[in-house]
Amino acid sequence: NAGVTQTPKFQVLKTGQSMTLQCAQDMNHEYMSWYRQDPGMGLRLIHYSVGAGITDQGEVPNGYNVSRSTTEDFPLRLLSAAPSQTSVYFCASSSFKSLAYGYTFGSGTRLTVV
Amino acid sequence: AQTVTQSQPEMSVQEAETVTLSCTYDTSESDYYLFWYKQPPSRQMILVIRQEAYKQQNATENRFSVNFQKAAKSFSLKISDSQLGDAAMYFCAYRSAGGGSNYKLTFGKGTLLTVNP
């Protein structure tokens, strides 16, 4: 039972480069989301999805794209990386039936944009 | 929109002592869930304890307990018999019991707990 798998764990990008952070879950969770964690800011929601084909913006969506073609996968795309996107990124998922139990988190991706 | 406030950026405690981390939240909803997550240096987010707003009884998980004051919108975490392994960043989080966009978790900014031997 793998839970939520994020890849890569670490990444260094140059300003202007694009990349995709991968997130996959094997629990058949309907809800998936991406957060970024910055010092002193807690975790802030970037984008979320309530099912395949359905996505919506969170609190800090600018500079990021998402899509959800399957229940299992929810990739996060950085279109043109900027130093302000240096952060730790978490993918998290939840079942609609287990609202009371919080999220299952991936292990995070530390991204540095130089 | 809901907000979660953790007023203590850093706390410290002596090993074997008790420490309480504070959390307040703002919401107009009556049904919701509250959580405390622990993030050790490994970066993994670990659920410590949860509380359902409609339950008046405070949740307890071994050495971890909460003081849930619904009217005051307060949700503090008490760690008893603190251990070195309790050293971590602790996040308080809120989740609506409704559907749609309300599935999201709203986090506080965190409290960094240091445990001194």
GROMACS .gro file of N, CA and C in nm, chain B residues 18-105:
model
  264
  132THR      N    1   0.531   1.894   3.043
  132THR     CA    2   0.410   1.911   2.962
  132THR      C    3   0.413   2.045   2.892
  133VAL      N    4   0.366   2.048   2.768
  133VAL     CA    5   0.363   2.172   2.692
  133VAL      C    6   0.228   2.181   2.621
  134THR      N    7   0.179   2.303   2.606
  134THR     CA    8   0.052   2.326   2.536
  134THR      C    9   0.074   2.423   2.421
  135LEU      N   10   0.031   2.379   2.303
  135LEU     CA   11   0.039   2.462   2.183
  135LEU      C   12  -0.099   2.519   2.153
  136SER      N   13  -0.104   2.646   2.120
  136SER     CA   14  -0.231   2.716   2.102
  136SER      C   15  -0.273   2.723   1.956
  137CYS      N   16  -0.404   2.722   1.936
  137CYS     CA   17  -0.460   2.737   1.803
  137CYS      C   18  -0.598   2.799   1.816
  138THR      N   19  -0.624   2.901   1.740
  138THR     CA   20  -0.758   2.957   1.731
  138THR      C   21  -0.798   2.960   1.584
  139TYR      N   22  -0.928   2.962   1.560
  139TYR     CA   23  -0.975   2.959   1.423
  139TYR      C   24  -1.098   3.047   1.411
  140ASP      N   25  -1.127   3.084   1.291
  140ASP     CA   26  -1.242   3.169   1.265
  140ASP      C   27  -1.329   3.102   1.160
  141THR      N   28  -1.454   3.080   1.191
  141THR     CA   29  -1.547   3.018   1.097
  141THR      C   30  -1.689   3.055   1.134
  142SER      N   31  -1.775   3.053   1.035
  142SER     CA   32  -1.917   3.074   1.059
  142SER      C   33  -1.994   2.942   1.054
  143GLU      N   34  -1.922   2.834   1.032
  143GLU     CA   35  -1.986   2.703   1.021
  143GLU      C   36  -2.003   2.639   1.159
  144SER      N   37  -2.095   2.547   1.167
  144SER     CA   38  -2.120   2.479   1.294
  144SER      C   39  -2.063   2.337   1.295
  145ASP      N   40  -2.041   2.281   1.175
  145ASP     CA   41  -1.991   2.145   1.166
  145ASP      C   42  -1.859   2.144   1.089
  146TYR      N   43  -1.757   2.095   1.154
  146TYR     CA   44  -1.624   2.097   1.092
  146TYR      C   45  -1.533   2.001   1.169
  147TYR      N   46  -1.411   1.988   1.118
  147TYR     CA   47  -1.311   1.902   1.181
  147TYR      C   48  -1.185   1.984   1.206
  148LEU      N   49  -1.117   1.949   1.312
  148LEU     CA   50  -0.991   2.015   1.347
  148LEU      C   51  -0.884   1.909   1.364
  149PHE      N   52  -0.763   1.945   1.324
  149PHE     CA   53  -0.652   1.850   1.325
  149PHE      C   54  -0.526   1.916   1.379
  150TRP      N   55  -0.440   1.833   1.436
  150TRP     CA   56  -0.303   1.871   1.462
  150TRP      C   57  -0.213   1.775   1.383
  151TYR      N   58  -0.124   1.836   1.304
  151TYR     CA   59  -0.025   1.760   1.229
  151TYR      C   60   0.113   1.789   1.285
  152LYS      N   61   0.196   1.687   1.280
  152LYS     CA   62   0.336   1.699   1.322
  152LYS      C   63   0.424   1.684   1.200
  153GLN      N   64   0.523   1.772   1.188
  153GLN     CA   65   0.619   1.762   1.078
  153GLN      C   66   0.760   1.759   1.136
  154PRO      N   67   0.817   1.640   1.150
  154PRO     CA   68   0.955   1.630   1.197
  154PRO      C   69   1.052   1.673   1.088
  155PRO      N   70   1.181   1.674   1.118
  155PRO     CA   71   1.279   1.715   1.017
  155PRO      C   72   1.274   1.631   0.889
  156SER      N   73   1.219   1.513   0.895
  156SER     CA   74   1.205   1.430   0.776
  156SER      C   75   1.107   1.490   0.674
  157ARG      N   76   1.032   1.589   0.716
  157ARG     CA   77   0.939   1.662   0.630
  157ARG      C   78   0.803   1.593   0.616
  158GLN      N   79   0.792   1.471   0.661
  158GLN     CA   80   0.666   1.399   0.649
  158GLN      C   81   0.558   1.464   0.736
  159MET      N   82   0.438   1.474   0.684
  159MET     CA   83   0.324   1.527   0.759
  159MET      C   84   0.253   1.411   0.829
  160ILE      N   85   0.247   1.416   0.960
  160ILE     CA   86   0.192   1.306   1.040
  160ILE      C   87   0.073   1.357   1.120
  161LEU      N   88  -0.041   1.291   1.103
  161LEU     CA   89  -0.159   1.330   1.180
  161LEU      C   90  -0.141   1.287   1.325
  162VAL      N   91  -0.154   1.383   1.416
  162VAL     CA   92  -0.135   1.355   1.559
  162VAL      C   93  -0.268   1.326   1.625
  163ILE      N   94  -0.367   1.413   1.601
  163ILE     CA   95  -0.494   1.401   1.669
  163ILE      C   96  -0.598   1.480   1.592
  164ARG      N   97  -0.722   1.441   1.605
  164ARG     CA   98  -0.830   1.510   1.534
  164ARG      C   99  -0.950   1.526   1.627
  165GLN      N  100  -1.033   1.624   1.593
  165GLN     CA  101  -1.151   1.652   1.674
  165GLN      C  102  -1.268   1.683   1.582
  166GLU      N  103  -1.381   1.624   1.608
  166GLU     CA  104  -1.503   1.655   1.533
  166GLU      C  105  -1.583   1.757   1.612
  167ALA      N  106  -1.623   1.864   1.548
  167ALA     CA  107  -1.681   1.978   1.619
  167ALA      C  108  -1.809   1.944   1.693
  168TYR      N  109  -1.883   1.846   1.644
  168TYR     CA  110  -2.010   1.814   1.709
  168TYR      C  111  -1.991   1.728   1.833
  169LYS      N  112  -1.867   1.683   1.854
  169LYS     CA  113  -1.838   1.604   1.975
  169LYS      C  114  -1.782   1.696   2.082
  170GLN      N  115  -1.846   1.700   2.196
  170GLN     CA  116  -1.800   1.788   2.302
  170GLN      C  117  -1.680   1.731   2.375
  171GLN      N  118  -1.667   1.600   2.374
  171GLN     CA  119  -1.556   1.537   2.447
  171GLN      C  120  -1.425   1.565   2.376
  172ASN      N  121  -1.326   1.604   2.452
  172ASN     CA  122  -1.195   1.632   2.396
  172ASN      C  123  -1.126   1.503   2.354
  173ALA      N  124  -1.061   1.508   2.237
  173ALA     CA  125  -0.991   1.391   2.186
  173ALA      C  126  -0.861   1.367   2.263
  174THR      N  127  -0.825   1.241   2.273
  174THR     CA  128  -0.700   1.200   2.340
  174THR      C  129  -0.636   1.087   2.261
  175GLU      N  130  -0.505   1.097   2.241
  175GLU     CA  131  -0.427   0.991   2.176
  175GLU      C  132  -0.299   0.975   2.256
  176ASN      N  133  -0.300   0.880   2.347
  176ASN     CA  134  -0.181   0.852   2.429
  176ASN      C  135  -0.137   0.979   2.503
  177ARG      N  136  -0.019   1.031   2.475
  177ARG     CA  137   0.033   1.148   2.548
  177ARG      C  138  -0.022   1.280   2.492
  178PHE      N  139  -0.097   1.273   2.385
  178PHE     CA  140  -0.149   1.393   2.319
  178PHE      C  141  -0.298   1.409   2.349
  179SER      N  142  -0.336   1.528   2.387
  179SER     CA  143  -0.477   1.557   2.410
  179SER      C  144  -0.505   1.700   2.365
  180VAL      N  145  -0.633   1.728   2.342
  180VAL     CA  146  -0.671   1.861   2.299
  180VAL      C  147  -0.768   1.921   2.400
  181ASN      N  148  -0.771   2.053   2.401
  181ASN     CA  149  -0.872   2.129   2.474
  181ASN      C  150  -0.952   2.205   2.368
  182PHE      N  151  -1.068   2.153   2.337
  182PHE     CA  152  -1.153   2.208   2.231
  182PHE      C  153  -1.260   2.294   2.296
  183GLN      N  154  -1.257   2.421   2.267
  183GLN     CA  155  -1.355   2.517   2.318
  183GLN      C  156  -1.428   2.577   2.198
  184LYS      N  157  -1.543   2.517   2.165
  184LYS     CA  158  -1.611   2.555   2.041
  184LYS      C  159  -1.658   2.700   2.042
  185ALA      N  160  -1.713   2.743   2.152
  185ALA     CA  161  -1.763   2.880   2.159
  185ALA      C  162  -1.650   2.982   2.145
  186ALA      N  163  -1.537   2.950   2.202
  186ALA     CA  164  -1.421   3.039   2.194
  186ALA      C  165  -1.341   3.017   2.067
  187LYS      N  166  -1.376   2.915   1.988
  187LYS     CA  167  -1.304   2.878   1.865
  187LYS      C  168  -1.156   2.859   1.895
  188SER      N  169  -1.133   2.774   1.991
  188SER     CA  170  -0.997   2.745   2.037
  188SER      C  171  -0.973   2.594   2.036
  189PHE      N  172  -0.852   2.555   1.998
  189PHE     CA  173  -0.821   2.411   1.981
  189PHE      C  174  -0.674   2.392   2.017
  190SER      N  175  -0.642   2.381   2.143
  190SER     CA  176  -0.503   2.370   2.185
  190SER      C  177  -0.461   2.224   2.199
  191LEU      N  178  -0.334   2.200   2.180
  191LEU     CA  179  -0.275   2.065   2.188
  191LEU      C  180  -0.186   2.057   2.311
  192LYS      N  181  -0.211   1.958   2.395
  192LYS     CA  182  -0.128   1.934   2.511
  192LYS      C  183  -0.047   1.808   2.490
  193ILE      N  184   0.084   1.821   2.509
  193ILE     CA  185   0.174   1.706   2.499
  193ILE      C  186   0.227   1.679   2.640
  194SER      N  187   0.197   1.563   2.692
  194SER     CA  188   0.241   1.524   2.826
  194SER      C  189   0.366   1.438   2.816
  195ASP      N  190   0.448   1.443   2.924
  195ASP     CA  191   0.568   1.359   2.928
  195ASP      C  192   0.646   1.374   2.798
  196SER      N  193   0.682   1.495   2.764
  196SER     CA  194   0.747   1.525   2.636
  196SER      C  195   0.872   1.439   2.615
  197GLN      N  196   0.889   1.395   2.491
  197GLN     CA  197   1.003   1.314   2.454
  197GLN      C  198   1.083   1.384   2.345
  198LEU      N  199   1.209   1.345   2.332
  198LEU     CA  200   1.294   1.409   2.232
  198LEU      C  201   1.234   1.394   2.092
  199GLY      N  202   1.168   1.284   2.070
  199GLY     CA  203   1.106   1.260   1.939
  199GLY      C  204   0.986   1.347   1.910
  200ASP      N  205   0.940   1.422   2.010
  200ASP     CA  206   0.828   1.513   1.987
  200ASP      C  207   0.873   1.643   1.921
  201ALA      N  208   1.003   1.666   1.917
  201ALA     CA  209   1.055   1.789   1.856
  201ALA      C  210   1.017   1.791   1.708
  202ALA      N  211   0.948   1.896   1.668
  202ALA     CA  212   0.895   1.905   1.531
  202ALA      C  213   0.823   2.037   1.513
  203MET      N  214   0.780   2.061   1.390
  203MET     CA  215   0.686   2.169   1.361
  203MET      C  216   0.546   2.110   1.375
  204TYR      N  217   0.459   2.182   1.443
  204TYR     CA  218   0.321   2.138   1.462
  204TYR      C  219   0.226   2.236   1.393
  205PHE      N  220   0.137   2.180   1.313
  205PHE     CA  221   0.040   2.260   1.241
  205PHE      C  222  -0.101   2.227   1.288
  206CYS      N  223  -0.178   2.330   1.313
  206CYS     CA  224  -0.319   2.318   1.339
  206CYS      C  225  -0.392   2.335   1.206
  207ALA      N  226  -0.498   2.259   1.183
  207ALA     CA  227  -0.568   2.267   1.055
  207ALA      C  228  -0.718   2.252   1.074
  208TYR      N  229  -0.792   2.316   0.984
  208TYR     CA  230  -0.938   2.318   0.987
  208TYR      C  231  -0.991   2.261   0.856
  209ARG      N  232  -1.102   2.187   0.866
  209ARG     CA  233  -1.167   2.136   0.746
  209ARG      C  234  -1.316   2.141   0.766
  210SER      N  235  -1.386   2.197   0.671
  210SER     CA  236  -1.530   2.201   0.678
  210SER      C  237  -1.588   2.060   0.664
  211ALA      N  238  -1.704   2.039   0.718
  211ALA     CA  239  -1.772   1.911   0.702
  211ALA      C  240  -1.854   1.908   0.575
  212GLY      N  241  -1.859   2.021   0.501
  212GLY     CA  242  -1.936   2.027   0.378
  212GLY      C  243  -1.859   1.970   0.261
  213GLY      N  244  -1.917   1.980   0.141
  213GLY     CA  245  -1.855   1.923   0.023
  213GLY      C  246  -1.794   2.026  -0.069
  214GLY      N  247  -1.765   1.988  -0.192
  214GLY     CA  248  -1.709   2.077  -0.292
  214GLY      C  249  -1.575   2.132  -0.250
  215SER      N  250  -1.556   2.261  -0.261
  215SER     CA  251  -1.427   2.321  -0.226
  215SER      C  252  -1.400   2.312  -0.076
  216ASN      N  253  -1.500   2.275   0.002
  216ASN     CA  254  -1.481   2.268   0.146
  216ASN      C  255  -1.402   2.145   0.189
  217TYR      N  256  -1.360   2.062   0.094
  217TYR     CA  257  -1.275   1.950   0.130
  217TYR      C  258  -1.135   1.998   0.165
  218LYS      N  259  -1.103   2.120   0.132
  218LYS     CA  260  -0.966   2.165   0.155
  218LYS      C  261  -0.937   2.182   0.304
  219LEU      N  262  -0.811   2.162   0.339
  219LEU     CA  263  -0.761   2.188   0.472
  219LEU      C  264  -0.702   2.328   0.475
   0.00000   0.00000   0.00000
